[in-house]
């Protein structure tokens, strides 16, 4: 990876409960105005990135324990329902990937070899190319499971 500076708007403390993130999730609605949105978790193995992003596994997860992704999706789809009254339509596409030891794994493809170790390269004009990551349409909060793999 290239050494580049990145600007972060905010770093959340590790002891924050998921429910305290709701104010920050207002930014998730900004992509309804046409902006792309990236929800990013960084940390060492076992530090709770997956739990923070997704919350506990299972269909009956309590709202207070839900992760950032399901909370953001609920807010966005709630807003979309309001816009439908005005005749607006939206199409949402999502991808789900992991960067680990400079290798990109397409998590939407699951644990098979097809989605593992996608690499980036350089094009003729020395620009960095990006691997093709799976994008899947998401119409409801529940369809999030269509793009996120089940954990073993």
Tab-separated table of C-alpha atoms in Angstrom:
chain	number	residue	atom	x	y	z
A	1	UNK	CA	0.000	0.000	0.000
A	2	UNK	CA	1.128	3.519	-0.672
A	3	UNK	CA	1.980	5.717	2.291
A	4	UNK	CA	-0.675	8.410	2.157
A	5	UNK	CA	-2.296	10.598	4.725
A	6	UNK	CA	-5.991	10.067	5.275
A	7	UNK	CA	-8.350	12.505	6.926
A	8	UNK	CA	-10.795	11.033	9.409
A	9	UNK	CA	-13.714	13.134	10.599
A	10	UNK	CA	-13.919	11.344	13.901
A	11	UNK	CA	-12.490	8.362	15.724
A	12	UNK	CA	-14.895	6.734	18.137
A	13	UNK	CA	-13.669	5.454	21.478
A	14	UNK	CA	-13.590	1.713	21.966
A	15	UNK	CA	-15.936	1.719	24.967
A	16	UNK	CA	-18.854	3.456	23.241
A	17	UNK	CA	-22.084	1.480	23.135
A	18	UNK	CA	-23.589	0.921	19.697
A	19	UNK	CA	-26.615	3.037	20.586
A	20	UNK	CA	-24.382	6.097	21.139
A	21	UNK	CA	-23.413	5.976	17.469
A	22	UNK	CA	-26.856	7.075	16.277
A	23	UNK	CA	-25.861	10.741	16.003
A	24	UNK	CA	-22.951	9.819	13.741
A	25	UNK	CA	-25.252	7.714	11.602
A	26	UNK	CA	-27.013	10.842	10.367
A	27	UNK	CA	-24.126	11.027	7.887
A	28	UNK	CA	-25.275	7.698	6.462
A	29	UNK	CA	-28.232	9.554	5.001
A	30	UNK	CA	-25.886	11.874	3.069
A	31	UNK	CA	-25.610	9.319	0.319
A	32	UNK	CA	-29.298	9.860	-0.395
A	33	UNK	CA	-28.061	13.126	-1.914
A	34	UNK	CA	-25.838	11.172	-4.317
A	35	UNK	CA	-22.683	10.760	-2.234
A	36	UNK	CA	-20.901	7.435	-1.824
A	37	UNK	CA	-20.663	6.099	1.699
A	38	UNK	CA	-17.940	3.989	3.263
A	39	UNK	CA	-18.251	2.577	6.759
A	40	UNK	CA	-14.756	1.601	7.865
A	41	UNK	CA	-13.477	-0.330	10.890
A	42	UNK	CA	-9.790	-0.624	11.723
A	43	UNK	CA	-8.051	-2.632	14.395
A	44	UNK	CA	-6.108	-5.711	15.287
A	45	UNK	CA	-7.504	-9.222	15.032
A	46	UNK	CA	-10.053	-9.904	17.747
A	47	UNK	CA	-10.587	-6.242	18.635
A	48	UNK	CA	-14.321	-6.256	17.836
A	49	UNK	CA	-14.492	-4.778	14.328
A	50	UNK	CA	-17.072	-7.280	13.067
A	51	UNK	CA	-19.188	-6.960	16.207
A	52	UNK	CA	-19.096	-3.160	15.934
A	53	UNK	CA	-20.066	-3.235	12.269
A	54	UNK	CA	-22.706	-5.987	12.397
A	55	UNK	CA	-23.643	-6.575	16.029
A	56	UNK	CA	-24.316	-10.027	17.452
A	57	UNK	CA	-25.219	-12.838	15.078
A	58	UNK	CA	-28.763	-14.121	14.915
A	59	UNK	CA	-32.170	-12.957	13.798
A	60	UNK	CA	-33.394	-11.820	17.229
A	61	UNK	CA	-30.722	-9.278	17.971
A	62	UNK	CA	-31.884	-6.499	20.286
A	63	UNK	CA	-31.823	-2.972	18.914
A	64	UNK	CA	-29.441	-1.792	21.638
A	65	UNK	CA	-26.848	-4.337	20.468
A	66	UNK	CA	-27.195	-3.883	16.713
A	67	UNK	CA	-24.076	-2.859	14.843
A	68	UNK	CA	-23.395	0.199	12.726
A	69	UNK	CA	-24.426	-1.356	9.399
A	70	UNK	CA	-27.943	-2.515	10.398
A	71	UNK	CA	-28.562	0.780	12.234
A	72	UNK	CA	-27.465	2.857	9.252
A	73	UNK	CA	-29.550	0.756	6.870
A	74	UNK	CA	-32.655	1.159	9.038
A	75	UNK	CA	-32.229	4.938	9.070
A	76	UNK	CA	-31.718	5.083	5.324
A	77	UNK	CA	-34.701	2.879	4.478
A	78	UNK	CA	-36.874	4.847	6.919
A	79	UNK	CA	-35.925	8.025	5.028
A	80	UNK	CA	-36.610	6.379	1.677
A	81	UNK	CA	-40.159	5.571	2.785
A	82	UNK	CA	-40.685	9.297	3.419
A	83	UNK	CA	-39.356	10.153	-0.058
A	84	UNK	CA	-41.598	7.597	-1.786
A	85	UNK	CA	-44.571	9.796	-0.859
A	86	UNK	CA	-43.010	12.496	-3.074
A	87	UNK	CA	-42.650	10.030	-5.953
A	88	UNK	CA	-38.880	9.569	-5.591
A	89	UNK	CA	-37.243	6.213	-6.207
A	90	UNK	CA	-33.876	4.876	-5.113
A	91	UNK	CA	-31.712	1.890	-5.923
A	92	UNK	CA	-29.135	0.758	-3.372
A	93	UNK	CA	-26.131	-1.394	-4.173
A	94	UNK	CA	-23.709	-2.594	-1.540
A	95	UNK	CA	-20.366	-4.351	-1.455
A	96	UNK	CA	-18.643	-5.976	1.449
A	97	UNK	CA	-14.903	-6.569	1.531
A	98	UNK	CA	-11.948	-6.920	3.853
A	99	UNK	CA	-8.418	-5.634	3.520
A	100	UNK	CA	-6.054	-7.907	5.441
A	101	UNK	CA	-2.268	-7.930	5.040
A	102	UNK	CA	-2.628	-5.850	1.860
A	103	UNK	CA	-4.872	-8.497	0.249
A	104	UNK	CA	-8.459	-7.670	-0.627
A	105	UNK	CA	-11.104	-10.330	-0.039
A	106	UNK	CA	-14.587	-9.932	-1.501
A	107	UNK	CA	-16.718	-11.055	1.445
A	108	UNK	CA	-19.924	-10.977	-0.585
A	109	UNK	CA	-18.589	-14.021	-2.457
A	110	UNK	CA	-18.232	-15.924	0.797
A	111	UNK	CA	-15.318	-18.074	1.804
A	112	UNK	CA	-14.626	-19.687	-1.557
A	113	UNK	CA	-11.340	-19.034	-3.354
A	114	UNK	CA	-13.028	-16.913	-6.038
A	115	UNK	CA	-13.362	-13.939	-3.678
A	116	UNK	CA	-9.985	-14.223	-1.981
A	117	UNK	CA	-6.873	-12.160	-2.529
A	118	UNK	CA	-8.090	-9.774	-5.169
A	119	UNK	CA	-5.203	-7.570	-6.184
A	120	UNK	CA	-4.860	-4.107	-7.505
A	121	UNK	CA	-2.422	-3.263	-10.247
A	122	UNK	CA	-1.112	-0.413	-12.326
A	123	UNK	CA	-2.567	0.636	-15.652
A	124	UNK	CA	-0.556	1.818	-18.659
A	125	UNK	CA	-0.596	5.424	-17.500
A	126	UNK	CA	0.687	4.428	-14.040
A	127	UNK	CA	-2.658	4.841	-12.328
A	128	UNK	CA	-3.763	2.332	-9.734
A	129	UNK	CA	-6.530	0.030	-10.862
A	130	UNK	CA	-9.000	-1.445	-8.427
A	131	UNK	CA	-10.229	-5.007	-8.357
A	132	UNK	CA	-13.818	-5.698	-9.268
A	133	UNK	CA	-15.763	-6.117	-6.047
A	134	UNK	CA	-19.197	-7.730	-6.032
A	135	UNK	CA	-22.060	-5.257	-5.752
A	136	UNK	CA	-25.515	-6.510	-4.872
A	137	UNK	CA	-28.806	-4.660	-4.857
A	138	UNK	CA	-30.343	-4.193	-1.419
A	139	UNK	CA	-34.045	-3.289	-1.171
A	140	UNK	CA	-34.692	-3.784	2.549
A	141	UNK	CA	-32.727	-3.879	5.783
A	142	UNK	CA	-33.303	-7.631	5.957
A	143	UNK	CA	-31.649	-8.108	2.556
A	144	UNK	CA	-28.343	-7.122	4.131
A	145	UNK	CA	-27.895	-10.832	4.696
A	146	UNK	CA	-27.693	-11.244	0.915
A	147	UNK	CA	-24.324	-9.508	0.890
A	148	UNK	CA	-22.863	-10.439	4.248
A	149	UNK	CA	-21.517	-13.947	4.734
A	150	UNK	CA	-22.578	-16.068	7.671
A	151	UNK	CA	-19.819	-16.611	10.174
A	152	UNK	CA	-18.621	-19.958	11.366
